mmCIF file of C-alpha atoms in Angstrom:
data_model
loop_
_atom_site.group_PDB
_atom_site.id
_atom_site.type_symbol
_atom_site.label_atom_id
_atom_site.label_comp_id
_atom_site.label_asym_id
_atom_site.label_seq_id
_atom_site.Cartn_x
_atom_site.Cartn_y
_atom_site.Cartn_z
ATOM 1 C CA MET A 20 -56.954 -36.969 -14.726
ATOM 2 C CA THR A 21 -60.427 -35.797 -15.531
ATOM 3 C CA SER A 22 -61.437 -32.519 -12.893
ATOM 4 C CA THR A 23 -65.496 -33.275 -11.182
ATOM 5 C CA ALA A 24 -67.787 -30.395 -11.364
ATOM 6 C CA PRO A 25 -68.820 -28.640 -7.907
ATOM 7 C CA PRO A 26 -72.049 -29.798 -5.959
ATOM 8 C CA PHE A 27 -75.389 -28.001 -7.420
ATOM 9 C CA THR A 28 -77.761 -27.649 -5.156
ATOM 10 C CA PRO A 29 -81.826 -26.723 -6.197
ATOM 11 C CA THR A 30 -83.146 -23.574 -4.531
ATOM 12 C CA ALA A 31 -86.490 -22.276 -5.249
ATOM 13 C CA TRP A 32 -87.665 -19.054 -2.753
ATOM 14 C CA ASN A 33 -90.934 -17.080 -4.154
ATOM 15 C CA GLY A 34 -91.041 -17.334 -7.347
ATOM 16 C CA LEU A 35 -87.695 -18.202 -8.424
ATOM 17 C CA ARG A 36 -86.208 -21.509 -8.679
ATOM 18 C CA LEU A 37 -82.247 -22.103 -10.071
ATOM 19 C CA THR A 38 -79.351 -24.069 -8.664
ATOM 20 C CA VAL A 39 -76.631 -22.904 -6.648
ATOM 21 C CA PRO A 40 -73.053 -24.295 -5.211
ATOM 22 C CA SER A 41 -73.344 -26.686 -3.073
ATOM 23 C CA ALA A 42 -70.578 -24.138 -1.189
ATOM 24 C CA TRP A 43 -73.050 -21.615 -1.497
ATOM 25 C CA ARG A 44 -75.173 -20.882 1.391
ATOM 26 C CA PRO A 45 -78.104 -17.662 1.679
ATOM 27 C CA THR A 46 -77.088 -15.286 4.411
ATOM 28 C CA ARG A 47 -79.525 -12.345 3.534
ATOM 29 C CA LEU A 48 -83.545 -13.161 2.605
ATOM 30 C CA GLY A 49 -86.320 -10.587 1.015
ATOM 31 C CA LEU A 50 -89.599 -11.017 -0.320
ATOM 32 C CA GLY A 51 -87.580 -11.440 -3.617
ATOM 33 C CA TYR A 52 -84.458 -10.514 -2.125
ATOM 34 C CA MET A 53 -81.833 -13.620 -2.193
ATOM 35 C CA LEU A 54 -77.901 -13.127 -0.773
ATOM 36 C CA PHE A 55 -75.210 -16.335 -0.965
ATOM 37 C CA GLU A 56 -72.486 -16.207 0.764
ATOM 38 C CA ASP A 57 -69.595 -19.291 0.175
ATOM 39 C CA GLY A 58 -67.143 -19.312 2.920
ATOM 40 C CA ALA A 59 -64.866 -16.348 1.350
ATOM 41 C CA GLY A 60 -68.053 -13.606 1.683
ATOM 42 C CA PRO A 61 -70.589 -12.551 -0.624
ATOM 43 C CA ALA A 62 -70.454 -14.713 -3.444
ATOM 44 C CA PHE A 63 -74.194 -13.538 -5.851
ATOM 45 C CA GLU A 64 -77.329 -11.759 -5.217
ATOM 46 C CA LEU A 65 -80.474 -11.555 -7.228
ATOM 47 C CA LYS A 66 -83.166 -9.071 -6.297
ATOM 48 C CA TRP A 67 -86.512 -9.376 -8.276
ATOM 49 C CA ARG A 68 -89.956 -7.737 -8.961
ATOM 50 C CA GLN A 69 -93.007 -10.326 -10.890
ATOM 51 C CA ASN A 70 -94.981 -7.931 -13.701
ATOM 52 C CA ALA A 71 -92.804 -4.910 -12.396
ATOM 53 C CA GLY A 72 -92.068 -3.884 -15.977
ATOM 54 C CA ARG A 73 -89.124 -2.369 -17.713
ATOM 55 C CA ASP A 74 -89.572 0.733 -15.504
ATOM 56 C CA GLY A 75 -88.780 -1.866 -12.294
ATOM 57 C CA MET A 76 -85.387 -2.923 -14.501
ATOM 58 C CA GLU A 77 -84.209 0.760 -13.725
ATOM 59 C CA ALA A 78 -86.113 0.520 -10.047
ATOM 60 C CA ALA A 79 -83.677 -2.662 -9.443
ATOM 61 C CA PHE A 80 -80.846 -1.420 -10.542
ATOM 62 C CA ARG A 81 -80.654 1.973 -8.282
ATOM 63 C CA ALA A 82 -81.871 -0.550 -5.047
ATOM 64 C CA MET A 83 -79.072 -3.368 -5.307
ATOM 65 C CA THR A 84 -75.503 -1.357 -6.246
ATOM 66 C CA PRO A 85 -73.902 0.570 -4.216
ATOM 67 C CA LYS A 86 -74.797 4.525 -3.918
ATOM 68 C CA GLY A 87 -73.321 6.115 -6.610
ATOM 69 C CA ARG A 88 -70.350 3.149 -7.100
ATOM 70 C CA ALA A 89 -72.199 1.172 -9.717
ATOM 71 C CA ARG A 90 -71.974 2.774 -13.764
ATOM 72 C CA ARG A 91 -73.101 0.672 -16.400
ATOM 73 C CA ALA A 92 -70.261 -1.490 -17.354
ATOM 74 C CA GLU A 93 -68.875 -2.280 -21.208
ATOM 75 C CA ALA A 94 -70.000 -6.360 -21.840
ATOM 76 C CA LEU A 95 -70.405 -9.422 -19.661
ATOM 77 C CA PRO A 96 -69.002 -12.795 -19.992
ATOM 78 C CA GLU A 97 -70.000 -14.874 -23.442
ATOM 79 C CA SER A 98 -70.846 -17.506 -20.755
ATOM 80 C CA TRP A 99 -73.186 -14.994 -19.154
ATOM 81 C CA LEU A 100 -74.800 -13.623 -22.035
ATOM 82 C CA ASP A 101 -76.016 -16.910 -23.758
ATOM 83 C CA ARG A 102 -77.955 -17.591 -21.195
ATOM 84 C CA LEU A 103 -79.557 -14.827 -20.200
ATOM 85 C CA ALA A 104 -81.397 -14.727 -24.035
ATOM 86 C CA ALA A 105 -84.393 -14.197 -23.124
ATOM 87 C CA PHE A 106 -83.659 -11.444 -21.165
ATOM 88 C CA GLU A 107 -83.414 -7.548 -22.042
ATOM 89 C CA SER A 108 -80.012 -6.785 -19.984
ATOM 90 C CA MET A 109 -78.262 -3.771 -18.814
ATOM 91 C CA PRO A 110 -74.561 -5.031 -17.673
ATOM 92 C CA ILE A 111 -73.819 -2.875 -14.432
ATOM 93 C CA ALA A 112 -70.453 -2.983 -12.274
ATOM 94 C CA TRP A 113 -69.639 -1.283 -8.866
ATOM 95 C CA SER A 114 -66.303 -1.225 -7.154
ATOM 96 C CA THR A 115 -65.899 -0.150 -3.644
ATOM 97 C CA GLY A 116 -61.887 -0.762 -3.699
ATOM 98 C CA ALA A 117 -61.116 -4.276 -2.240
ATOM 99 C CA HIS A 118 -64.361 -5.821 -3.560
ATOM 100 C CA THR A 119 -66.505 -5.309 -6.615
ATOM 101 C CA GLY A 120 -69.781 -6.413 -8.723
ATOM 102 C CA LEU A 121 -70.901 -7.110 -11.680
ATOM 103 C CA GLY A 122 -73.639 -8.219 -12.942
ATOM 104 C CA ALA A 123 -77.009 -7.053 -14.937
ATOM 105 C CA ALA A 124 -80.364 -5.325 -14.274
ATOM 106 C CA LEU A 125 -83.139 -8.190 -16.407
ATOM 107 C CA PHE A 126 -86.501 -7.408 -17.882
ATOM 108 C CA CYS A 127 -88.398 -10.743 -19.226
ATOM 109 C CA PRO A 128 -90.536 -9.577 -22.054
ATOM 110 C CA ASP A 129 -93.157 -11.991 -21.840
ATOM 111 C CA CYS A 130 -93.452 -11.782 -17.995
ATOM 112 C CA GLY A 131 -92.909 -8.268 -17.390
ATOM 113 C CA LEU A 132 -90.637 -9.448 -13.994
ATOM 114 C CA ALA A 133 -88.082 -7.666 -13.924
ATOM 115 C CA ALA A 134 -84.227 -8.218 -11.770
ATOM 116 C CA VAL A 135 -80.684 -7.577 -11.741
ATOM 117 C CA PHE A 136 -77.990 -9.664 -10.054
ATOM 118 C CA GLN A 137 -74.722 -9.363 -8.916
ATOM 119 C CA ALA A 138 -71.686 -11.173 -8.819
ATOM 120 C CA TYR A 139 -68.992 -10.782 -6.120
ATOM 121 C CA GLY A 140 -64.890 -10.677 -6.425
ATOM 122 C CA THR A 141 -61.991 -9.283 -5.565
ATOM 123 C CA ALA A 142 -60.669 -5.560 -6.289
ATOM 124 C CA ALA A 143 -59.934 -7.725 -10.194
ATOM 125 C CA GLY A 144 -63.277 -8.610 -10.566
ATOM 126 C CA PRO A 145 -65.065 -11.904 -10.606
ATOM 127 C CA SER A 146 -62.386 -14.504 -10.546
ATOM 128 C CA PRO A 147 -62.949 -17.229 -13.689
ATOM 129 C CA ASP A 148 -64.224 -19.890 -11.684
ATOM 130 C CA ARG A 149 -66.464 -17.592 -9.974
ATOM 131 C CA VAL A 150 -67.701 -16.684 -13.794
ATOM 132 C CA ALA A 151 -68.296 -20.571 -14.034
ATOM 133 C CA GLU A 152 -70.343 -20.934 -11.162
ATOM 134 C CA VAL A 153 -72.254 -17.758 -11.843
ATOM 135 C CA ALA A 154 -72.961 -19.244 -15.317
ATOM 136 C CA ALA A 155 -74.575 -22.100 -14.224
ATOM 137 C CA VAL A 156 -76.689 -20.240 -11.940
ATOM 138 C CA LEU A 157 -77.881 -18.528 -14.366
ATOM 139 C CA ALA A 158 -78.433 -21.627 -16.926
ATOM 140 C CA SER A 159 -80.952 -23.016 -14.713
ATOM 141 C CA LEU A 160 -82.578 -19.740 -13.559
ATOM 142 C CA ASP A 161 -86.206 -20.511 -14.140
ATOM 143 C CA HIS A 162 -89.671 -18.130 -13.503
ATOM 144 C CA HIS A 163 -92.238 -19.749 -15.539
ATOM 145 C CA GLN A 164 -93.183 -22.260 -13.539
ATOM 146 C CA PRO A 165 -96.902 -23.077 -13.359
ATOM 147 C CA GLY A 166 -98.756 -22.992 -10.312
ATOM 148 C CA PRO A 167 -98.472 -21.281 -7.027
ATOM 149 C CA PRO A 168 -94.693 -20.298 -6.274
ATOM 150 C CA ALA A 169 -92.291 -23.023 -4.749
ATOM 151 C CA PHE A 170 -90.350 -22.535 -1.837
ATOM 152 C CA ALA A 171 -86.546 -24.941 -1.257
ATOM 153 C CA VAL A 172 -84.539 -23.441 1.154
ATOM 154 C CA PHE A 173 -82.964 -23.895 4.526
ATOM 155 C CA GLY A 174 -83.302 -27.889 4.380
ATOM 156 C CA LEU A 175 -87.398 -27.333 4.277
ATOM 157 C CA GLY A 176 -89.202 -27.611 0.523
ATOM 158 C CA TYR A 177 -92.589 -26.395 0.399
ATOM 159 C CA THR A 178 -95.300 -25.278 -1.901
ATOM 160 C CA PRO A 179 -98.684 -23.785 -0.611
ATOM 161 C CA PRO A 180 -102.245 -24.087 -1.953
ATOM 162 C CA PRO A 181 -104.003 -21.716 -4.345
ATOM 163 C CA GLU A 182 -103.922 -18.355 -3.508
ATOM 164 C CA PHE A 183 -101.675 -17.803 -0.697
ATOM 165 C CA LEU A 184 -98.657 -15.138 -0.512
ATOM 166 C CA LEU A 185 -96.052 -15.283 1.464
ATOM 167 C CA ALA A 186 -96.106 -12.711 3.929
ATOM 168 C CA SER A 187 -93.422 -12.437 6.111
ATOM 169 C CA PHE A 188 -90.485 -15.217 6.976
ATOM 170 C CA HIS A 189 -88.488 -15.894 10.252
ATOM 171 C CA PHE A 190 -85.266 -18.345 10.410
ATOM 172 C CA ALA A 191 -82.572 -18.774 13.439
ATOM 173 C CA PRO A 192 -80.805 -21.611 13.820
ATOM 174 C CA GLY A 193 -82.264 -24.429 14.509
ATOM 175 C CA ARG A 194 -86.361 -23.114 13.555
ATOM 176 C CA PHE A 195 -87.699 -21.904 9.557
ATOM 177 C CA ASN A 196 -91.045 -20.444 9.545
ATOM 178 C CA LEU A 197 -93.195 -19.542 6.352
ATOM 179 C CA HIS A 198 -96.093 -16.842 7.105
ATOM 180 C CA PHE A 199 -98.670 -16.770 3.857
ATOM 181 C CA ALA A 200 -102.076 -15.163 3.758
ATOM 182 C CA ALA A 201 -104.611 -15.440 1.903
ATOM 183 C CA GLY A 202 -107.413 -12.509 2.808
ATOM 184 C CA ARG A 203 -108.353 -13.019 6.202
ATOM 185 C CA ARG A 204 -106.931 -16.569 6.372
ATOM 186 C CA ARG A 205 -102.687 -16.289 7.676
ATOM 187 C CA LEU A 206 -100.870 -20.336 7.072
ATOM 188 C CA ASP A 207 -97.743 -20.926 8.860
ATOM 189 C CA ILE A 208 -95.302 -23.757 7.755
ATOM 190 C CA LEU A 209 -93.002 -24.410 10.323
ATOM 191 C CA ARG A 210 -89.407 -26.925 10.270
ATOM 192 C CA LEU A 211 -87.732 -27.299 14.059
ATOM 193 C CA ALA A 212 -84.661 -29.462 14.049
ATOM 194 C CA PRO A 213 -82.858 -31.178 15.175
ATOM 195 C CA ALA A 214 -86.160 -33.146 16.147
ATOM 196 C CA GLU A 215 -84.136 -36.101 18.745
ATOM 197 C CA VAL A 216 -82.865 -32.636 20.213
ATOM 198 C CA LEU A 217 -85.618 -30.951 20.907
ATOM 199 C CA LEU A 218 -87.973 -33.678 21.975
ATOM 200 C CA ALA A 219 -84.876 -34.850 24.822
ATOM 201 C CA ARG A 220 -86.183 -30.895 26.594
ATOM 202 C CA ASP A 221 -90.121 -31.777 25.911
ATOM 203 C CA HIS A 222 -92.959 -33.368 24.143
ATOM 204 C CA LEU A 223 -94.293 -32.786 20.821
ATOM 205 C CA ALA A 224 -97.766 -31.434 21.500
ATOM 206 C CA ARG A 225 -95.785 -28.858 24.058
ATOM 207 C CA LEU A 226 -93.232 -28.115 21.222
ATOM 208 C CA ALA A 227 -96.196 -27.775 18.578
ATOM 209 C CA ALA A 228 -97.609 -24.941 20.704
ATOM 210 C CA GLN A 229 -94.823 -23.034 21.251
ATOM 211 C CA GLY A 230 -94.149 -23.277 18.053
ATOM 212 C CA PHE A 231 -97.778 -21.956 16.611
ATOM 213 C CA GLY A 232 -98.096 -19.771 19.543
ATOM 214 C CA PHE A 233 -100.658 -21.580 21.479
ATOM 215 C CA ASP A 234 -101.500 -21.617 25.128
ATOM 216 C CA ALA A 235 -99.348 -24.414 27.039
ATOM 217 C CA ASP A 236 -102.272 -26.180 27.522
ATOM 218 C CA VAL A 237 -104.101 -26.650 24.771
ATOM 219 C CA ALA A 238 -105.602 -30.211 24.384
ATOM 220 C CA ALA A 239 -103.403 -32.123 21.684
ATOM 221 C CA ALA A 240 -104.922 -34.845 19.884
ATOM 222 C CA THR A 241 -102.356 -37.533 18.623
ATOM 223 C CA THR A 242 -102.801 -38.889 15.016
ATOM 224 C CA PRO A 243 -100.038 -40.257 12.775
ATOM 225 C CA MET A 244 -99.616 -38.316 8.947
ATOM 226 C CA GLY A 245 -98.341 -41.548 6.686
ATOM 227 C CA ARG A 246 -95.475 -42.760 9.458
ATOM 228 C CA CYS A 247 -94.970 -39.811 11.568
ATOM 229 C CA PRO A 248 -95.791 -39.015 14.632
ATOM 230 C CA ALA A 249 -98.049 -35.970 14.936
ATOM 231 C CA VAL A 250 -100.370 -33.545 17.086
ATOM 232 C CA TRP A 251 -103.106 -31.271 16.142
ATOM 233 C CA LEU A 252 -103.967 -28.633 18.074
ATOM 234 C CA ALA A 253 -107.294 -26.808 17.782
ATOM 235 C CA GLU A 254 -108.984 -23.008 19.126
ATOM 236 C CA ARG A 255 -112.647 -22.164 18.030
ATOM 237 C CA GLN A 256 -112.682 -25.265 15.802
ATOM 238 C CA GLY A 257 -116.667 -25.633 17.815
ATOM 239 C CA THR A 258 -119.976 -25.200 16.264
ATOM 240 C CA GLY A 259 -121.306 -23.554 19.040
ATOM 241 C CA PHE A 260 -123.190 -20.859 19.794
ATOM 242 C CA GLY A 261 -120.040 -19.038 22.291
ATOM 243 C CA GLN A 262 -117.817 -20.306 19.718
ATOM 244 C CA ARG A 263 -119.504 -19.002 17.363
ATOM 245 C CA LEU A 264 -119.575 -15.560 18.675
ATOM 246 C CA LEU A 265 -116.038 -15.578 19.516
ATOM 247 C CA ARG A 266 -114.913 -15.969 15.800
ATOM 248 C CA LEU A 267 -117.416 -12.907 14.952
ATOM 249 C CA CYS A 268 -115.715 -11.037 17.313
ATOM 250 C CA GLY A 269 -112.819 -11.559 15.198
ATOM 251 C CA ARG A 270 -111.153 -14.350 16.838
ATOM 252 C CA PRO A 271 -110.617 -16.932 14.250
ATOM 253 C CA SER A 272 -110.893 -20.845 13.869
ATOM 254 C CA ARG A 273 -106.544 -22.210 14.419
ATOM 255 C CA LEU A 274 -105.526 -25.674 13.815
ATOM 256 C CA ALA A 275 -102.136 -26.860 13.698
ATOM 257 C CA VAL A 276 -100.235 -29.745 13.230
ATOM 258 C CA LEU A 277 -97.237 -31.122 13.997
ATOM 259 C CA ARG A 278 -95.430 -34.437 12.553
ATOM 260 C CA HIS A 279 -91.955 -35.740 13.627
ATOM 261 C CA ASP A 280 -89.933 -36.859 10.512
ATOM 262 C CA GLU A 281 -88.113 -39.189 12.031
ATOM 263 C CA ALA A 282 -85.385 -40.361 8.887
ATOM 264 C CA ALA A 283 -84.513 -36.004 8.155
ATOM 265 C CA ASP A 284 -84.344 -35.777 12.422
ATOM 266 C CA LYS A 285 -87.195 -32.518 12.180
ATOM 267 C CA LEU A 286 -90.736 -32.063 12.938
ATOM 268 C CA LEU A 287 -92.460 -29.729 10.119
ATOM 269 C CA GLY A 288 -96.004 -28.503 10.933
ATOM 270 C CA ALA A 289 -98.805 -26.287 9.461
ATOM 271 C CA ALA A 290 -101.177 -24.548 10.613
ATOM 272 C CA ILE A 291 -103.463 -22.368 10.000
ATOM 273 C CA ALA A 292 -106.517 -19.142 11.103
ATOM 274 C CA ALA A 293 -109.276 -18.594 9.524
ATOM 275 C CA PRO A 294 -112.666 -16.405 10.046
ATOM 276 C CA LYS A 295 -114.429 -20.352 9.736
ATOM 277 C CA PRO A 296 -114.228 -23.642 11.053
ATOM 278 C CA ILE A 297 -110.600 -25.669 9.056
ATOM 279 C CA ASP A 298 -111.558 -28.703 7.404
ATOM 280 C CA PRO A 299 -108.740 -31.183 9.064
ATOM 281 C CA GLY A 300 -108.415 -32.848 5.782
ATOM 282 C CA TRP A 301 -107.114 -29.788 3.825
ATOM 283 C CA LEU A 302 -104.792 -29.188 6.607
ATOM 284 C CA ALA A 303 -103.239 -32.818 6.636
ATOM 285 C CA GLU A 304 -103.284 -32.273 2.911
ATOM 286 C CA THR A 305 -100.970 -29.227 2.957
ATOM 287 C CA ALA A 306 -98.724 -30.663 5.550
ATOM 288 C CA ALA A 307 -97.936 -33.413 3.699
ATOM 289 C CA HIS A 308 -96.525 -30.483 1.231
ATOM 290 C CA CYS A 309 -93.424 -29.582 3.498
ATOM 291 C CA VAL A 310 -90.979 -32.270 3.390
ATOM 292 C CA SER A 311 -87.612 -32.276 4.693
ATOM 293 C CA LEU A 312 -84.480 -31.101 2.056
#
């Protein structure tokens, strides 16, 4: 009887790509942080900083491990070491009685990334299954992707335009927001679900206004995106004197689009605020990169 390997899910977050067991769920996120849990509790934790240098490896070690309980571990499982050959590494371990952690602080000499990961286990340490899972995760770890960092989590896939960096994010059941910034421009990405339930309560234009923070009575234009029904909202996009004066006084131009992906039962969209009127074609292309996973 042959054994079947557990399914894995591709995940990407702010500069890192990895695949994790499908039973793991991201329960905490930071700008450079991910904590995954399974049905038994915490499973795997990862923290990183781009261009942090070797000093960043030590700082990550101190930030990630329980104060006063962390120590340098004697060794890591061979299956982990084989997958960390590209990094300088410092094994770490900690114990809080019922739980233990085993991992390493990492430094990539090619790009300066500093990181630390740890696998959670019982008082006896990570189980053989957990060791094998983490080995597979480490083998998938990729932080040298060209171009802007990709995001693939909570059923949303998105790659922002060049120059836009993640500034904040928000997750609540049925809603996921990513907020990016590039100078004075602000880009918001939105995923709402389940669409069928939401649209039974309100129409698409009202949901778009609520989701992107427009006034409830803002005018909406219905223009499909591909095969998906979509609505567009705009504020201060005009070229008249009054509109230009408002923008000069610090009230930016705003443009948003929200589409109904009927096959995925999700509402997906993007909104941008900028000092000058926004090209709808640019926003349509940007919003098209927001896809369901």
